[in-house]
Backbone as a ProteinNet text record, in pm:
[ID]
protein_1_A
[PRIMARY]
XXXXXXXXXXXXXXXXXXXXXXXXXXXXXXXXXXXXXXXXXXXXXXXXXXXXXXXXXXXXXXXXXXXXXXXXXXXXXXXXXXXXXXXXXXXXXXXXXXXXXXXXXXXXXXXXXXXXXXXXXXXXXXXXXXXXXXXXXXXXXXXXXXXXXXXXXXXXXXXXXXXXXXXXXXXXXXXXXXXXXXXXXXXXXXXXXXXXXXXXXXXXXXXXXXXXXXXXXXXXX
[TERTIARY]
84.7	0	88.1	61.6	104.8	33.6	166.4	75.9	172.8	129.1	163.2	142.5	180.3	191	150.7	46.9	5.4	61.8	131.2	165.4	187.3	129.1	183.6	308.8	384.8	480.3	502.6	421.9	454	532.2	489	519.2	612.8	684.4	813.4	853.3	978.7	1048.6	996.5	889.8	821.4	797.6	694.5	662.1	842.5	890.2	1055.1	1087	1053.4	1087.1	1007.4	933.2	810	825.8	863.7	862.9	1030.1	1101.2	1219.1	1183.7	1154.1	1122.2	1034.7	946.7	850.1	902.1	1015.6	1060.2	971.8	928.5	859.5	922.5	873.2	966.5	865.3	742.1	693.8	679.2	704.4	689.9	617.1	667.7	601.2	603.1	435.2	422.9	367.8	479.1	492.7	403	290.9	198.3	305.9	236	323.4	202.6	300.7	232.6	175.6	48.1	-19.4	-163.5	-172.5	-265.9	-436.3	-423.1	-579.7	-571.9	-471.4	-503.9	-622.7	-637.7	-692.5	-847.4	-965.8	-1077.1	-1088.3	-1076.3	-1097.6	-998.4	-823.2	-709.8	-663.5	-650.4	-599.7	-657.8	-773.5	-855.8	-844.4	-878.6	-831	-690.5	-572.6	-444.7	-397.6	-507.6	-508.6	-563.5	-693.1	-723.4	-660.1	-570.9	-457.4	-393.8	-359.1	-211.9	-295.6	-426	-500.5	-518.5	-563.7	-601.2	-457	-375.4	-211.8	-166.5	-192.8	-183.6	-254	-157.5	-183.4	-93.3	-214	-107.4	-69.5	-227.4	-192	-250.2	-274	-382.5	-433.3	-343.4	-357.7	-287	-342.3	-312.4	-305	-247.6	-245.1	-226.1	-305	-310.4	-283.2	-147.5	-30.6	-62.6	-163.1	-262.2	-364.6	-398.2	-479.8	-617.9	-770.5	-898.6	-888.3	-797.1	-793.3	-908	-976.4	-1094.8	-1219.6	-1213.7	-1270.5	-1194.3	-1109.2	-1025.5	-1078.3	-1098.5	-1113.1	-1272	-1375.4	-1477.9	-1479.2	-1569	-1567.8	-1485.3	-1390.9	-1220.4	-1314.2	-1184.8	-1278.9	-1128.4	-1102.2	-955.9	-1008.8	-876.1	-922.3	-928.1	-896.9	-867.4	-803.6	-805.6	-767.3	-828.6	-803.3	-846.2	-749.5	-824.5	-767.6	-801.5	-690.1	-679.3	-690.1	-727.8	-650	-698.3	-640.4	-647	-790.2	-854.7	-987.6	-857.8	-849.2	-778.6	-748	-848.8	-877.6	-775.2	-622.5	-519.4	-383.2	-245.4	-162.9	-78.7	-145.3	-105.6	-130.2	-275.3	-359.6	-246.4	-218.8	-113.9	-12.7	69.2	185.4	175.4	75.1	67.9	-9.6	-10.6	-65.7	-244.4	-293.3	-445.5	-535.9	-648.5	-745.4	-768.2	-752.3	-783.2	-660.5	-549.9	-393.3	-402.6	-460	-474.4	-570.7	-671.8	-775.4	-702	-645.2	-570.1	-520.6	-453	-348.8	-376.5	-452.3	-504.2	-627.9	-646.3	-761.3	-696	-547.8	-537	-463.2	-546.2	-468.8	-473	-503.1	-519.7	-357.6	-348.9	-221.6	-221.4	-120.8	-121.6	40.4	32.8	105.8	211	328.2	374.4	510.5	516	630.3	776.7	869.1	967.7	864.1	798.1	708.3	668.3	603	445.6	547.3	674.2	734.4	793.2	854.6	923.9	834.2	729.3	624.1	513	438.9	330.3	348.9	202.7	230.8	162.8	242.1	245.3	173.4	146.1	79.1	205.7	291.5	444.5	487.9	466.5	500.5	374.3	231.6	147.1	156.3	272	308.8	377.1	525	596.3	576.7	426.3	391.2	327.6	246.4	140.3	250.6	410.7	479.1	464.9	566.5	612.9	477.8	339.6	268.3	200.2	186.1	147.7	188	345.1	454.2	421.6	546.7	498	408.9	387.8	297.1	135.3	111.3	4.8	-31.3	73.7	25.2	76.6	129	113.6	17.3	-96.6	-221.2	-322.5	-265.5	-390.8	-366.2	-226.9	-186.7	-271.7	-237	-288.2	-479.3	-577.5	-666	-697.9	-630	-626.1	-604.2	-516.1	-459.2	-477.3	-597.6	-606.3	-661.3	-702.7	-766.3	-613.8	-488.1	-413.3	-312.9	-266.2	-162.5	-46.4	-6.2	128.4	158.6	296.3	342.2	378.5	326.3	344.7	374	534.1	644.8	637.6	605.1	564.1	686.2	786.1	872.4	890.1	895.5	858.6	976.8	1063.7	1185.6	1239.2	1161.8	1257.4	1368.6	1379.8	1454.8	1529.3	1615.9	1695.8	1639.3	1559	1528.8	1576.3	1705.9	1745.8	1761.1	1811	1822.2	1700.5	1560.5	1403.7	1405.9	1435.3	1387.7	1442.4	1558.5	1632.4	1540.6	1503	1485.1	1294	1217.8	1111.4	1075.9	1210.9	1207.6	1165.2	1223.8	1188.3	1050.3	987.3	815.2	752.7	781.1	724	752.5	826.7	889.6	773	783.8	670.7	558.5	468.1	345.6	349.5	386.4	391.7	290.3	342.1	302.8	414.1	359.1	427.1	538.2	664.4	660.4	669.3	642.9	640.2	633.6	731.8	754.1	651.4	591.4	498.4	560.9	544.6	590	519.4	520.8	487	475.6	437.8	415	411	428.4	427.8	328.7	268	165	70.7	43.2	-35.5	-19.6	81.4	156	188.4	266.3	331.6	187.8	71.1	-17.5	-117.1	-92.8	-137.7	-50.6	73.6	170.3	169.6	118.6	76.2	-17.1	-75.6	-229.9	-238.1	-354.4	-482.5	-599.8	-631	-753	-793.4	-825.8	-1002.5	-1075	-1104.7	-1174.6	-1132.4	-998.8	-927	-898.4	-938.9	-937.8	-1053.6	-1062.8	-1119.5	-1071.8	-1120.4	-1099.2	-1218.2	-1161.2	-1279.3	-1288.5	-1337.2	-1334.9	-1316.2	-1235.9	-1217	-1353.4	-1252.9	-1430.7	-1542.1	-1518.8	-1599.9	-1556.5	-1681.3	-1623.3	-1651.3	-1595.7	-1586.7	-1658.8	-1779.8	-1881.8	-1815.7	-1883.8	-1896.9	-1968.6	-2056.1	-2055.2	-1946.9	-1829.5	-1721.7	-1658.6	-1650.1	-1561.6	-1599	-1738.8	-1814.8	-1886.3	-1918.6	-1989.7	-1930.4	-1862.5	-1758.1	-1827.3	-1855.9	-1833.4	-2029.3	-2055.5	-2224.1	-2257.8
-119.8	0	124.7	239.7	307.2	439.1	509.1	613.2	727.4	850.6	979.2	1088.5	1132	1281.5	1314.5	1470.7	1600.1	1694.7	1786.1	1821.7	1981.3	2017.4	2187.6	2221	2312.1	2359.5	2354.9	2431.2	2519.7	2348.1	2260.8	2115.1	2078.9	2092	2016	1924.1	2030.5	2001.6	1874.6	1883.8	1794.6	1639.9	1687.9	1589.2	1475.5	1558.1	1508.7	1432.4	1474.1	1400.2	1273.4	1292.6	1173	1068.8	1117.3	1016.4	910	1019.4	941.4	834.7	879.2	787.5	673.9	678.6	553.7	467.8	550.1	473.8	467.8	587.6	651.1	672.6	644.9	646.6	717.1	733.4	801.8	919.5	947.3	1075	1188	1306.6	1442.6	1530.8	1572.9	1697.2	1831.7	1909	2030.5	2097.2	2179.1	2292.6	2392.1	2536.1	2651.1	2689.7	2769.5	2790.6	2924.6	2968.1	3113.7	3117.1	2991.5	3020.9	3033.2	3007	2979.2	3113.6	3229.4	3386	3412.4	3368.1	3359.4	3340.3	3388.6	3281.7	3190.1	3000.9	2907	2895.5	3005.9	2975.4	2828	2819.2	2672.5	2564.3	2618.9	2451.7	2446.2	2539.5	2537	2480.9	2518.2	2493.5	2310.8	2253.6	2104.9	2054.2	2127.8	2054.9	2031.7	2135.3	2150.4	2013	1992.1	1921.2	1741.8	1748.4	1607.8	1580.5	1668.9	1642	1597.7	1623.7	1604.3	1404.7	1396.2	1251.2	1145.9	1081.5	951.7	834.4	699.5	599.3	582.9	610.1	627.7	565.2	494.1	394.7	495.1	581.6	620.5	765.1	815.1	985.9	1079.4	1086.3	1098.7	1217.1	1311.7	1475.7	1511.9	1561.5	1633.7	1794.7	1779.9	1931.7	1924.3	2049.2	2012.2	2081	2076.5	2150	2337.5	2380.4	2503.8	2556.6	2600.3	2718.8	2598.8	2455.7	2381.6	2337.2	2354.7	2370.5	2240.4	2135.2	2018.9	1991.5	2075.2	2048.1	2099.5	2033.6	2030	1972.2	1912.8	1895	1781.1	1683.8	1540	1505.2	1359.5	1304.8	1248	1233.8	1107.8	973.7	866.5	730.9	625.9	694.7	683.1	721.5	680.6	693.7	793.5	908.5	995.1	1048.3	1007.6	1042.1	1169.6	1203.6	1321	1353.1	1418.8	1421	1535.2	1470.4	1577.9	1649.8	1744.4	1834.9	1970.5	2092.1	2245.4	2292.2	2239.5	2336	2250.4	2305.1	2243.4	2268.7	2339.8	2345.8	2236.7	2235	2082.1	1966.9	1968.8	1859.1	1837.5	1917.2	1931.2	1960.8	1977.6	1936.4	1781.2	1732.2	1606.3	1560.3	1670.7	1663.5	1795.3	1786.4	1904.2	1918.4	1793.3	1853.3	1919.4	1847.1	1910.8	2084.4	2113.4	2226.3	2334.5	2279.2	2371.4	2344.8	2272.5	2246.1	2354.5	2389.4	2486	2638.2	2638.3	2813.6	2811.8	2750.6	2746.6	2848.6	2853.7	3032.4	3092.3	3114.6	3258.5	3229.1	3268.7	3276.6	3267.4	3140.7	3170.2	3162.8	3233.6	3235	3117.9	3023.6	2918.1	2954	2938.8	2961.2	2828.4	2782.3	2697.8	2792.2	2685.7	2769.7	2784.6	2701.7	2665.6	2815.9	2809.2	2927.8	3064.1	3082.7	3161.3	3224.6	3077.2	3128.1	3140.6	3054.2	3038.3	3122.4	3135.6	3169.6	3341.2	3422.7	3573.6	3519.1	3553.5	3566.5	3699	3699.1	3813.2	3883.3	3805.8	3961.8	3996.7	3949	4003.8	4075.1	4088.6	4167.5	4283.4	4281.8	4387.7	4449.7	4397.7	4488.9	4591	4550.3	4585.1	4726.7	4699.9	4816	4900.4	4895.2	5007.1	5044.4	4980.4	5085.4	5171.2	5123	5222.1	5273.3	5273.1	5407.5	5440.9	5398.2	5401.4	5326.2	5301.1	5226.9	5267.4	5401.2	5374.7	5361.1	5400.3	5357.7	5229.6	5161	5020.8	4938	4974.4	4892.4	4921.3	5026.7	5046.3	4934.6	4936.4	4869.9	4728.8	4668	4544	4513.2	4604.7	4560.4	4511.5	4601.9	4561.6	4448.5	4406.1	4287.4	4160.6	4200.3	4063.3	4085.4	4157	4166.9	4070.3	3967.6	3795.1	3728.9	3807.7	3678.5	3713.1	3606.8	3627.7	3570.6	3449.8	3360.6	3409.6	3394.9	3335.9	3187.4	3087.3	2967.8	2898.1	2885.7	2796	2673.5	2610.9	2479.7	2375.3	2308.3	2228.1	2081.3	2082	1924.1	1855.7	1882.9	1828.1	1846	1908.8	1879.7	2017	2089.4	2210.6	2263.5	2341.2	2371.9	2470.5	2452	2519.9	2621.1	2652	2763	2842.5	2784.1	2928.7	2967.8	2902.2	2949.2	3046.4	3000.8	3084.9	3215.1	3240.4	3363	3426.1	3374.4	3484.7	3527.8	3426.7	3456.3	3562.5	3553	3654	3818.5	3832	4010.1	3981.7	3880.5	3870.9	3856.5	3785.8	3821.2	3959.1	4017	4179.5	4266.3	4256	4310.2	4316.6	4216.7	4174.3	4168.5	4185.4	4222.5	4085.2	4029.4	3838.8	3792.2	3734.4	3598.7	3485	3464.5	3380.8	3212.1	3152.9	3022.2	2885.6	2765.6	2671.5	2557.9	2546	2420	2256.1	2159.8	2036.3	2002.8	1966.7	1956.9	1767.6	1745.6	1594.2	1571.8	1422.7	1395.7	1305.8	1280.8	1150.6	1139.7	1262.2	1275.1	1244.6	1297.8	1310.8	1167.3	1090.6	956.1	837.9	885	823.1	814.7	901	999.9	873.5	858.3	762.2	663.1	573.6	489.6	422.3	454.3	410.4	351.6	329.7	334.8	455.5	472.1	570.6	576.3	626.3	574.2	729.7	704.4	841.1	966.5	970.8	1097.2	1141.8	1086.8	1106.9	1055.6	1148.6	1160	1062.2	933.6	859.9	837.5	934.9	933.2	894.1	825.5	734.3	778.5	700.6	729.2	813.1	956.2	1042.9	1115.8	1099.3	1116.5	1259.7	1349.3	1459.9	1476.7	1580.1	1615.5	1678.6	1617.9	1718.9	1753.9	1826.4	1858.7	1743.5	1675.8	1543.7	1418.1	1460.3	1325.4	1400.5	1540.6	1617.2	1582.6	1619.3	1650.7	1521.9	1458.9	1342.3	1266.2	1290	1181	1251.5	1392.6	1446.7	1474.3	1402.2	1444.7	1320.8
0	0	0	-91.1	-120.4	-23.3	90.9	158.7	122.8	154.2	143.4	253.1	306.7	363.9	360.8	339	326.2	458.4	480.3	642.1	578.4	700	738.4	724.7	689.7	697	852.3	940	1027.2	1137.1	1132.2	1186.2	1165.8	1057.1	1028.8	1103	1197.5	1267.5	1313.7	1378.7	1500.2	1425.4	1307.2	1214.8	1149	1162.2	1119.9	1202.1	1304	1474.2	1493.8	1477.4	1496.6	1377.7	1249	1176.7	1218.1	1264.4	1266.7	1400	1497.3	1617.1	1626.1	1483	1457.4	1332.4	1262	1181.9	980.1	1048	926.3	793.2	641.5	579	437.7	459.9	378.9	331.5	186.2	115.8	201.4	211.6	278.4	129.8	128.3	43.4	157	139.6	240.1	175.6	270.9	249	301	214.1	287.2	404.3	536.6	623.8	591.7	665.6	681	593.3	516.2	455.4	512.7	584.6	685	719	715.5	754.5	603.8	485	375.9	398.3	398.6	349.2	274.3	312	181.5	161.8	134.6	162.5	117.4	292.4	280.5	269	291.5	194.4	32.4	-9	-150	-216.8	-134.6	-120.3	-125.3	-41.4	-2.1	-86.2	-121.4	-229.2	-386.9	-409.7	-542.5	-497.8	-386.6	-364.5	-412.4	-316.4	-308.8	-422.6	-545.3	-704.7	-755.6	-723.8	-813.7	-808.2	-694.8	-589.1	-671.1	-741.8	-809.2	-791.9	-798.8	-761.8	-609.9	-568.3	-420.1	-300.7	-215.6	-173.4	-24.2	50.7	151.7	202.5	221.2	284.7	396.3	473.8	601.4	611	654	626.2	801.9	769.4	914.6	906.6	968.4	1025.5	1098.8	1161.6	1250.2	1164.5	1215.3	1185.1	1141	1110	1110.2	1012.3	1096.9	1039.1	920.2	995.6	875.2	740.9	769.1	630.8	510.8	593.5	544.9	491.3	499.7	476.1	355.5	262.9	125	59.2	115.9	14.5	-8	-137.5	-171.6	-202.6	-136.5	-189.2	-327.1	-374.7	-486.5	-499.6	-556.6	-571.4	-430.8	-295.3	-207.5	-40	58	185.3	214.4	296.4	370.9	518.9	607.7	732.4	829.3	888.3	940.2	1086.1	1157.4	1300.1	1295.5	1439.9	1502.3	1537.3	1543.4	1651	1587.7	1638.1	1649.3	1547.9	1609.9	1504.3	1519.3	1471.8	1477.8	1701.4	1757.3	1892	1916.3	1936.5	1985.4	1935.4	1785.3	1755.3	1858.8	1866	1933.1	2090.2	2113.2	2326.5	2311.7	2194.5	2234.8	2268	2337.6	2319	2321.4	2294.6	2311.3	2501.7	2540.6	2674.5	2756.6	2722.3	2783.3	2735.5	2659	2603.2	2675.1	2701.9	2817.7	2971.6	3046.2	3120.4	3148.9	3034.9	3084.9	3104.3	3030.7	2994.7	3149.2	3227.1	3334.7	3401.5	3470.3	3549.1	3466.4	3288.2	3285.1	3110.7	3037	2875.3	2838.7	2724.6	2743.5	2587.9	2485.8	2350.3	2310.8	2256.6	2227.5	2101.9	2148.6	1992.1	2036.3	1909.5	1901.3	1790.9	1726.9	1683	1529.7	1456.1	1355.2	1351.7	1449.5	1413.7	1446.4	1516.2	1518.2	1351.1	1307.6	1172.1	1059.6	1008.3	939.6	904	1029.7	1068.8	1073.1	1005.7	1075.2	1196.1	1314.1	1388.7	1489.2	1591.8	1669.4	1694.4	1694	1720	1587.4	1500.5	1344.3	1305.5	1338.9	1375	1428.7	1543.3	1683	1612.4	1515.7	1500.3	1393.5	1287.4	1170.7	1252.4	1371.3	1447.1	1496.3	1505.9	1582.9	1456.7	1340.3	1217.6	1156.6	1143.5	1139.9	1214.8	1354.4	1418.1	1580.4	1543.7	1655	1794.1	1856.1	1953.7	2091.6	2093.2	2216.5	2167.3	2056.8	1962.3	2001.4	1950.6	1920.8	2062.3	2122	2311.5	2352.2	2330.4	2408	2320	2167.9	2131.1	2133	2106.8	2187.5	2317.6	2433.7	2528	2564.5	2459.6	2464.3	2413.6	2280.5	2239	2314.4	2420.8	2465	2608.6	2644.5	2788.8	2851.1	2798.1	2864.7	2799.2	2791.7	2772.5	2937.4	2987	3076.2	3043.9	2960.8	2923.8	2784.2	2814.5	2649.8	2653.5	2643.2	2636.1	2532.3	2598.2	2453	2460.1	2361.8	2355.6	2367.9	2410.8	2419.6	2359.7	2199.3	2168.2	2169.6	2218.3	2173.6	2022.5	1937.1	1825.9	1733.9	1845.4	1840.8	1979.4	1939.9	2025	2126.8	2263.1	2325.8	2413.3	2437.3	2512.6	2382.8	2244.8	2129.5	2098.6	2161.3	2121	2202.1	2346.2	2473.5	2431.1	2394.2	2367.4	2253.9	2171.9	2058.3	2124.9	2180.1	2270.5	2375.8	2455.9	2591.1	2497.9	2378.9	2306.1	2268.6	2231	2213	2347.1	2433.2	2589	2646.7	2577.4	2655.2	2599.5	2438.9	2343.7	2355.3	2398	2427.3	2539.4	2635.4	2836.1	2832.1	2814.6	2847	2952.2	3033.5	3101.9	3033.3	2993	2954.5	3038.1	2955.7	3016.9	2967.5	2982.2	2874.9	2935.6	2823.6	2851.3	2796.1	2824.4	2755	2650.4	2571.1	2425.4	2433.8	2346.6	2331.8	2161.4	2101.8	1961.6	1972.7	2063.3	2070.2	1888.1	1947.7	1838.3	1693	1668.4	1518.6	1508.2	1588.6	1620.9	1535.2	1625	1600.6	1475.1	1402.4	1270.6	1222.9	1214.8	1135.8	1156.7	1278.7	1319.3	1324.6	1368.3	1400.4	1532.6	1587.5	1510.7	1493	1370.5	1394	1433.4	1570.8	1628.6	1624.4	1740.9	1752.1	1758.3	1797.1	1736.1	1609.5	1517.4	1387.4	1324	1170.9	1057.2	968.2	925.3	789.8	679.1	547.6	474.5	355	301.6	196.1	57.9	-26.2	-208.7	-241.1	-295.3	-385.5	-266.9	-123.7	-8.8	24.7	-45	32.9	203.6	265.1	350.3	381.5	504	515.3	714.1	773.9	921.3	1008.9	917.9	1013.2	1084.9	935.4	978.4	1091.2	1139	1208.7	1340.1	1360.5	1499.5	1533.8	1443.3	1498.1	1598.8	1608.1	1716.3	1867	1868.1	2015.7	2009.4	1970.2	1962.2	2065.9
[MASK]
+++++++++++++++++++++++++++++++++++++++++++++++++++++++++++++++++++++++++++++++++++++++++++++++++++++++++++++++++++++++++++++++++++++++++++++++++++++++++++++++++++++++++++++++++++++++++++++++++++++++++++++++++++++++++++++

């Protein structure tokens, strides 16, 4: 059986990590990251990549639910996988509930090195609001924005060098008058995406089957 990839940019690293530790050896077709800032964006994007994919028995889509992305898509000639899970954070702490866990004393905004380099980001946001309407402008309007946040919470998956993250982080926790604070990160997830078994943490949807909101939610009904 012939399987394939589909994965986020913003994952790499992690996804790199996980495949090496399970012994993973299948083809990755890299999405570029940011596109879900788009309406339709990045579903449109997935769906270019899923139409190209021939000769293929199985598809394992390395992303998380961002904004629905996946509803409407239709694989082709093949089964396609993909994780329940909100976004690529949820991926990388391992579950949706480790995820409310943490934010219970205090809103916390998640960034890994991914969504740092990849991703516009809320501090590549910040630094766009000094250059146009200087910085005490844009620290007042920062601050309303992010006044239910209290952390900057760095995600720790192991698959990067974490004291050279922490360093380039501490000037985005200074920026955004956030907390910072390293959370543990997990690959369970991703591991299991490559693994198996599907169960209920994931979406498997059949040759030609588009993607409606029932395969998503039905699980939690």
């Amino acid at each position: 059986m012939k399987t394939v990839i589909v994965a986020c940019q913003t994952i790499q690293d992690e996804l790199r990590m996980a495949m090496g530790e399970v012994g993973c050896t299948y083809p990755v077709v890299w999405i570029e990251s940011g596109l879900h800032l788009e309406p339709g964006g990045l579903k449109k994007r997935i769906q270019e990549e899923l139409s190209r994919l021939t000769d293929v028995d199985l598809v394992l889509m390395a992303f998380g639910i961002c904004g629905n992305c996946f509803v409407g898509v239709t694989p082709g000639d093949y089964r396609m996988v993909f994780p329940r899970a909100d976004d690529c954070i949820t991926l990388m702490l391992g579950s949706d509930r480790k995820r409310k866990e943490i934010s219970q004393d205090g809103a916390t905004y998640f960034l890994t090195k991914g969504w740092l380099k990849y991703e516009k980001n809320i501090w590549a946001e910040y630094r766009e609001a000094v250059e146009r309407m200087g910085q005490g402008r844009a620290d007042r309007a920062f601050k309303v924005m992010l006044q239910h946040y209290r952390y900057l919470g760095l995600i720790e998956t192991g698959a990067y060098d974490m004291p050279e993250f922490l360093g380039q982080t501490q000037v985005v926790a200074q920026d955004l008058k956030l907390e910072q604070q390293v959370i543990p990160g997990s690959l369970r997830y991703i591991k299991k995406l490559l693994t198996g078994p599907w169960d209920e943490e994931f979406v498997t949807v059949g040759p030609r089957e588009t993607v409606l909101l029932e395969h998503i939610y039905k699980a939690s009904q």
